[in-house]
Short mmCIF file of C-alpha atoms in Angstrom, two decimals:
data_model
loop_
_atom_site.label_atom_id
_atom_site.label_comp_id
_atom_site.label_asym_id
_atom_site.label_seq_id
_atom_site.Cartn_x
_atom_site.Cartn_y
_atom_site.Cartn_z
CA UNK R 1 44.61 -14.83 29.51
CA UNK R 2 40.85 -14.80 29.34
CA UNK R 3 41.03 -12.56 26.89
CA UNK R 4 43.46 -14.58 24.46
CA UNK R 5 41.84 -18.17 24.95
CA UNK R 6 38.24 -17.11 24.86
CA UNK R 7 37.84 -15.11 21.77
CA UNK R 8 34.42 -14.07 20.81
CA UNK R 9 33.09 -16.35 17.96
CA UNK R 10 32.49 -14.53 14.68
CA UNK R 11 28.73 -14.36 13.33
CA UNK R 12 27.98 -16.52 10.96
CA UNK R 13 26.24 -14.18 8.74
CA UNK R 14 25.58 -14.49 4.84
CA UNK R 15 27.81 -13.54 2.05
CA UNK R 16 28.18 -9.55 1.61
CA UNK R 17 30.01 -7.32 -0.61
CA UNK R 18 32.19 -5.08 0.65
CA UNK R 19 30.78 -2.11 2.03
CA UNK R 20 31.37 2.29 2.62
CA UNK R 21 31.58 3.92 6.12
CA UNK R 22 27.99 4.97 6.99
CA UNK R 23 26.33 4.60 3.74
CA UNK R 24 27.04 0.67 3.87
CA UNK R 25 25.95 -0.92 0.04
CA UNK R 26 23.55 1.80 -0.72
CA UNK R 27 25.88 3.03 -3.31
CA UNK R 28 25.80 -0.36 -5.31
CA UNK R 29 21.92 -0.13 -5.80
CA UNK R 30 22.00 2.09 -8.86
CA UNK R 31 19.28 3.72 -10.50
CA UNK R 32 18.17 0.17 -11.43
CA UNK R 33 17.77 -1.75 -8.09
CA UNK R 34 16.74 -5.18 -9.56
CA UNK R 35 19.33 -5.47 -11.59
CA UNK R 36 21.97 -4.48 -9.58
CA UNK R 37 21.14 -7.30 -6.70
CA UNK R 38 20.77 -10.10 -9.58
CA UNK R 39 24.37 -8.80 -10.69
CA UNK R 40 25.91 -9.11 -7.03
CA UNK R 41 23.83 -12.29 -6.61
CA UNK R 42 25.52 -13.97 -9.19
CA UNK R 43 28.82 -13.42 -7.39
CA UNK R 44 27.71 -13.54 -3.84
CA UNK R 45 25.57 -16.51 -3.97
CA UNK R 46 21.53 -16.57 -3.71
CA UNK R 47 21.54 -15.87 0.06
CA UNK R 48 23.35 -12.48 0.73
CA UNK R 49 23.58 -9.76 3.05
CA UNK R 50 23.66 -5.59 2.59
CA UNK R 51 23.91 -3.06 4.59
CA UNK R 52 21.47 -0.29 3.69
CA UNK R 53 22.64 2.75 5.52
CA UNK R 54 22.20 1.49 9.41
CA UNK R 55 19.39 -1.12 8.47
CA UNK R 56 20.68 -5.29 7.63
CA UNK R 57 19.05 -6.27 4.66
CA UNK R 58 19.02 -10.05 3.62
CA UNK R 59 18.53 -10.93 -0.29
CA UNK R 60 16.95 -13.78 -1.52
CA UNK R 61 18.17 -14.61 -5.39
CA UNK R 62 16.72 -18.08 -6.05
CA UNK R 63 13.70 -20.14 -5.64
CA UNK R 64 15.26 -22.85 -2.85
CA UNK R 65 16.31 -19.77 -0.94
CA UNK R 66 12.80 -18.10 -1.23
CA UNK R 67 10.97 -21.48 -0.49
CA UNK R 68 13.39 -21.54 2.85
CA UNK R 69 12.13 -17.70 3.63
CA UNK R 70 8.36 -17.90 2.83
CA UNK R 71 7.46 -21.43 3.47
CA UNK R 72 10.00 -23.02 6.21
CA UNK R 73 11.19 -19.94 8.11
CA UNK R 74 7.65 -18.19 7.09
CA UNK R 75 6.73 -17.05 10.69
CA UNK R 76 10.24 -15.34 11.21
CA UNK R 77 9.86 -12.96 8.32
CA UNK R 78 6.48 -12.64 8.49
CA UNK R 79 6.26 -8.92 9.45
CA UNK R 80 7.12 -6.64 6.98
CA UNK R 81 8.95 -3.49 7.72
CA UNK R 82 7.01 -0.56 8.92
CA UNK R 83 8.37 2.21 6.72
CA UNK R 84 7.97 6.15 8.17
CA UNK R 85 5.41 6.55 5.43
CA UNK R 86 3.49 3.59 5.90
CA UNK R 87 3.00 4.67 9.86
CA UNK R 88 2.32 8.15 8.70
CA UNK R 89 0.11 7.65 5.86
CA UNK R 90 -1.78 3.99 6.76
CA UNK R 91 -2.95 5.11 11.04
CA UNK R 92 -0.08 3.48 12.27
CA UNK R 93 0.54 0.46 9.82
CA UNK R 94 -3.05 -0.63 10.49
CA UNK R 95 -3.56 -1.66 7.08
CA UNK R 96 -3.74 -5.35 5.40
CA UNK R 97 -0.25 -4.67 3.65
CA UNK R 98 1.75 -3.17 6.90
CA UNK R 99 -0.11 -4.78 9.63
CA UNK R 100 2.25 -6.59 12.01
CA UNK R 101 1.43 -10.59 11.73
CA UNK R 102 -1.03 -11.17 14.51
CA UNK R 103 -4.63 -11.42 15.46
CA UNK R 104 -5.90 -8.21 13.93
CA UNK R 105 -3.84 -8.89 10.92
CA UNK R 106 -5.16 -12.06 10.26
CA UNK R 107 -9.28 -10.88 11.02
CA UNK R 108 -8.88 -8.10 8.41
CA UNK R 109 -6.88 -10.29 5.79
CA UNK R 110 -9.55 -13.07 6.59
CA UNK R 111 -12.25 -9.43 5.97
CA UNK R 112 -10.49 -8.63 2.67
CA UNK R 113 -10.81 -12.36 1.34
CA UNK R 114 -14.12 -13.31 2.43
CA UNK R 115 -15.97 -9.92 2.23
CA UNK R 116 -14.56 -7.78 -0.41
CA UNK R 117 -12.36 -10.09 -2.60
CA UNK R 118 -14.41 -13.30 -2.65
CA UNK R 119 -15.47 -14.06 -6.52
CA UNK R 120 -19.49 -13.05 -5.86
CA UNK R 121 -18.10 -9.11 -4.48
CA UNK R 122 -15.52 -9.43 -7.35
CA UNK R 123 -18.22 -10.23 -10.39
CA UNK R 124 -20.91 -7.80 -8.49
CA UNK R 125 -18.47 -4.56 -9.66
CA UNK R 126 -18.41 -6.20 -13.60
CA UNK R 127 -20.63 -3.02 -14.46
CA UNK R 128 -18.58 -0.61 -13.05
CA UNK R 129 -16.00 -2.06 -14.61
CA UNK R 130 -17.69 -2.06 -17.94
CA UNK R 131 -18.96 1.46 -17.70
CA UNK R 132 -15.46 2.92 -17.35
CA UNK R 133 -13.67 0.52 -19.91
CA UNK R 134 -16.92 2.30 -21.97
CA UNK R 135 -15.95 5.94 -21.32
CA UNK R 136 -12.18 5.01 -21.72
CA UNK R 137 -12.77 3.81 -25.25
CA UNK R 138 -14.86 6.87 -26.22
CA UNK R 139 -12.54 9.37 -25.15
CA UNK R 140 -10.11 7.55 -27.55
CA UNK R 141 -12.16 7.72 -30.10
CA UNK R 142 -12.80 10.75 -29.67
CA UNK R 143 -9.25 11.52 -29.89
CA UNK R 144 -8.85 9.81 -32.96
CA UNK R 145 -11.30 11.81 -34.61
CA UNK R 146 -9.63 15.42 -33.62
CA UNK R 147 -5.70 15.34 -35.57
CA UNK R 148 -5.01 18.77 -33.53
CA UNK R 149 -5.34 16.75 -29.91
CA UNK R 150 -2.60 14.48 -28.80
CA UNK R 151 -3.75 12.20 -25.99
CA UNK R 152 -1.75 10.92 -23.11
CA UNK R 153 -2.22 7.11 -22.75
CA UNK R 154 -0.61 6.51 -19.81
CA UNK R 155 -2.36 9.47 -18.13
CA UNK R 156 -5.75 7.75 -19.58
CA UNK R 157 -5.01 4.33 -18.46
CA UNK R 158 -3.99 5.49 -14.53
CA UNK R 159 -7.15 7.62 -14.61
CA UNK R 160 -9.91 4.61 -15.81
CA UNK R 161 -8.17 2.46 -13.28
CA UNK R 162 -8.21 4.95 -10.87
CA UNK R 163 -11.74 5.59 -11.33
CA UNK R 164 -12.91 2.07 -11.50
CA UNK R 165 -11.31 1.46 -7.73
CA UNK R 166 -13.19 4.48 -6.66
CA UNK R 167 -16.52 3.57 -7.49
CA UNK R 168 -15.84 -0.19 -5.75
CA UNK R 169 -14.36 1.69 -2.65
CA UNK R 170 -16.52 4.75 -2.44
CA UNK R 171 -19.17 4.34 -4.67
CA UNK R 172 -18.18 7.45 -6.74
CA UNK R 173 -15.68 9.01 -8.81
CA UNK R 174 -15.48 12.31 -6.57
CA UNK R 175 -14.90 14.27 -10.05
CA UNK R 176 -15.01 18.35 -9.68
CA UNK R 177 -16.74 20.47 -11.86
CA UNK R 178 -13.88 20.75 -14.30
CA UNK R 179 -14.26 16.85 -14.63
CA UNK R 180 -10.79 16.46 -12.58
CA UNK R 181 -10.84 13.28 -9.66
CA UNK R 182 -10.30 14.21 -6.68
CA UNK R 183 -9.58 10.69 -5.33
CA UNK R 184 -6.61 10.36 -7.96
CA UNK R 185 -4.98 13.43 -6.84
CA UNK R 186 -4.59 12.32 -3.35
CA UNK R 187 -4.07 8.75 -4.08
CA UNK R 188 -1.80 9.67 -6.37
CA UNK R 189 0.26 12.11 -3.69
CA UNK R 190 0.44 9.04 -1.08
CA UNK R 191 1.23 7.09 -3.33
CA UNK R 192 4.36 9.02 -4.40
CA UNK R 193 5.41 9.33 -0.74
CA UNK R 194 5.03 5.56 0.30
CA UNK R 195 7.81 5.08 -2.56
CA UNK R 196 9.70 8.12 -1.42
CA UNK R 197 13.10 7.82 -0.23
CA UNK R 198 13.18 8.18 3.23
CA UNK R 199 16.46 9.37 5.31
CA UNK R 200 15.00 8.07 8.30
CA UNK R 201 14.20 4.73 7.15
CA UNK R 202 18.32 3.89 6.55
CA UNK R 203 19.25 5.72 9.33
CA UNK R 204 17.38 5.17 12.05
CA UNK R 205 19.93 7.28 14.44
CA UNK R 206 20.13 10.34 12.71
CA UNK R 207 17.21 10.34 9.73
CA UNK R 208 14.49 11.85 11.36
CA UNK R 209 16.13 15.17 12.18
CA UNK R 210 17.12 15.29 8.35
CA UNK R 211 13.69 14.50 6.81
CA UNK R 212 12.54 17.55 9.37
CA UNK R 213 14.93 19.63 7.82
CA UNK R 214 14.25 18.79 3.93
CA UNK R 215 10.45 18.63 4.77
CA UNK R 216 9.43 15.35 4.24
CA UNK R 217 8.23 15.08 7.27
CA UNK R 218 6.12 18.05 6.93
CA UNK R 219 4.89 16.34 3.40
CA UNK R 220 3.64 13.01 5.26
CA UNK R 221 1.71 15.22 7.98
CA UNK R 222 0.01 17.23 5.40
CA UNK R 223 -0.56 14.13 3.05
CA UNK R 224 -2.36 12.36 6.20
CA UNK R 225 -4.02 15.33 6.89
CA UNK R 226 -5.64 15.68 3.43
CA UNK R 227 -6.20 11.82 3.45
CA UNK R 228 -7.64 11.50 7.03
CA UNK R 229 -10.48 14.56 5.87
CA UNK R 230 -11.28 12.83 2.43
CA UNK R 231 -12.03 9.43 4.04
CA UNK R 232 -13.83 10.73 7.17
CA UNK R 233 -16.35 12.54 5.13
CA UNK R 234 -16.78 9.85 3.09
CA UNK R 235 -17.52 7.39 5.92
CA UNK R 236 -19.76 9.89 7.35
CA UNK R 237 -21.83 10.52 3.78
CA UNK R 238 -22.17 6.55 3.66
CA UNK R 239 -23.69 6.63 7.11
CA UNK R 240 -26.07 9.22 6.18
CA UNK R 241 -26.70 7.56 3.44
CA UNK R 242 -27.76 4.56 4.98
CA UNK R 243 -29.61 6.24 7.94
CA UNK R 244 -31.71 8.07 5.50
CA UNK R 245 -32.45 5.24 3.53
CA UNK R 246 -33.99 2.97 6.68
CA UNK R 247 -36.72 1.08 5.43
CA UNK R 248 -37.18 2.69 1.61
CA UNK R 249 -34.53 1.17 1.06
CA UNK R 250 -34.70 -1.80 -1.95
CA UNK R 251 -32.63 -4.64 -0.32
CA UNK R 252 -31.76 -6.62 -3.49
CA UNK R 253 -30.53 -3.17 -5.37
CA UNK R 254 -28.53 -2.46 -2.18
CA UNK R 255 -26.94 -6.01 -1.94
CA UNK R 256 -25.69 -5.91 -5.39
CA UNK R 257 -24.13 -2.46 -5.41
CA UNK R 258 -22.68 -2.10 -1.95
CA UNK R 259 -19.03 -0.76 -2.14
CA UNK R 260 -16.52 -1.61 0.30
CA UNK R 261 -16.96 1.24 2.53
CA UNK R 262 -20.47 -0.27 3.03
CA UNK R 263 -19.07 -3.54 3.25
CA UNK R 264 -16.93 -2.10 6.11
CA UNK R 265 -19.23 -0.46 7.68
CA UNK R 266 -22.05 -3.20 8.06
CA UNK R 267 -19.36 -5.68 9.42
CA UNK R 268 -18.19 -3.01 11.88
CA UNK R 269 -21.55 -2.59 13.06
CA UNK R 270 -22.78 -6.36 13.45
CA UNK R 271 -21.91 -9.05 15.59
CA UNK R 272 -20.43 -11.40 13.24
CA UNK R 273 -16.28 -10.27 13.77
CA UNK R 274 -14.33 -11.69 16.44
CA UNK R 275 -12.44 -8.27 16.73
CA UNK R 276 -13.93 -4.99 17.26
CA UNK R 277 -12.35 -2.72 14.22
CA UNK R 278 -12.45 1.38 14.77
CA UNK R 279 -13.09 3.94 12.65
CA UNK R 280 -9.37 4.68 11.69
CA UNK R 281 -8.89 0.82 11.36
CA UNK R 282 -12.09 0.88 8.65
CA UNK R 283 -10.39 3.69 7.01
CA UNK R 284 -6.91 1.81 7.06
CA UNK R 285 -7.69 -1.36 5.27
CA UNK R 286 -9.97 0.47 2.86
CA UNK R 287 -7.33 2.88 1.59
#
């Protein structure tokens, strides 16, 4: 009797299409994601739910709907999901982009904006900027004057932008003897992963043991690996750097061409924060 009066209420969720054993709607993404959703929006309404695999996924398709999510309901979404390559790749989502919303996401956001994006940080990197924008029109030219050399654009484009966040992170290019970057090989790599698909990511029960198998896990350890080596030795060379300078060093000339590993490290090392930040935490937010 209990049983037949008292039957469970149905969730009230959102609007879904309908959906495969196991795989859920992963099948209606398509090799074009963005379009696909604004197609099922249109007949599911702006508010609707998927089923990626194992994980819920809710999708916003209007403006009301996104005002709702990021202004009224802000604090409820306000984490963002910790991917397997994100906690692989960033030291545990310790960056400004995967943090968790809290107190140490909120004194290295409040870091980012007031130390190394304010407009003064911002316009003190204009020559770097102008140095590289230099080179990259040079090489075109150069280009242009050879007719047997064809010259990848795209390749060109990545590679000046690539280099001008370098020399505001790290001060240099990091370029071998063959003039390759060293930086934009790695970056590149993580970068690449962080996009990845990952098994585990969809499901949760069962994806780990698969990426073990097909070696993605394996790729993520190495990746870190080669990452975690690059940016230690870098930290270390700025420390040296500034040891060795003690007091030759010209204060105005310093000021005005600090890079953000400097940045990092002179905050670290004063009293001015209101939370400590480690090593792996410096290395975090500046990758």
């Amino acid at each position: 009797l209990k049983l037949f009066f008292f039957k469970p209420k149905t969730p009230n969720f959102p609007p879904s299409p309908s959906k495969l054993p196991l795989i859920g709607n992963l099948h209606q993404l398509g090799s074009l994601p963005h379009q696909s959703l604004a197609t099922l929006s249109q007949k599911h309404g702006p508010l609707m739910l998927l089923k990626l695999g194992q994980v819920p996924v809710l999708v916003i398709s209007s403006a009301k709907m996104a005002e709702q999510v990021m202004k009224t309901h802000d604090l409820v979404f306000s984490n963002r999901p910790q991917t397997t390559a994100a906690k692989s790749l960033l030291y545990g989502c310790q960056d400004v982009g995967f943090a968790p919303y809290g107190e140490y996401w909120r004194q290295a956001r409040k870091i980012c904006a007031l130390e190394l994006f304010s407009v003064k940080r911002v316009e003190s990197f204009q020559y770097v900027r102008d140095e590289e924008i230099d080179a990259l029109i040079n090489k075109i030219r150069k280009s242009c004057g050879s007719s047997d050399q064809s010259l990848d654009l795209g390749h060109l484009f990545f590679q000046t932008s690539n280099n001008i966040v370098s020399r505001c992170v790290m001060g240099e290019k990091f370029e071998d003897a063959d003039g390759k970057n060293r930086f934009e090989g790695i970056s590149r790599k993580a970068m690449v992963l962080i996009t990845a698909f990952c098994v585990g990511d969809f499901f949760p029960s069962f994806g780990r043991i698969v990426d073990v198998i097909r070696g993605f896990d394996w790729e993520l350890k190495n990746c870190f690996k080669i990452l975690d080596e690059f940016f230690s030795k870098v930290v270390e060379e700025h420390k040296e750097k500034i040891k060795r300078s003690g007091g030759d060093i010209n204060i105005d000339d310093y000021e005005s061409k600090k890079d953000f590993v400097d940045i990092m490290l002179q905050l670290q090392q004063g009293d001015n924060l209101d939370y400590h930040f480690s090593l792996d935490n410096l290395k975090a937010i500046v990758l």
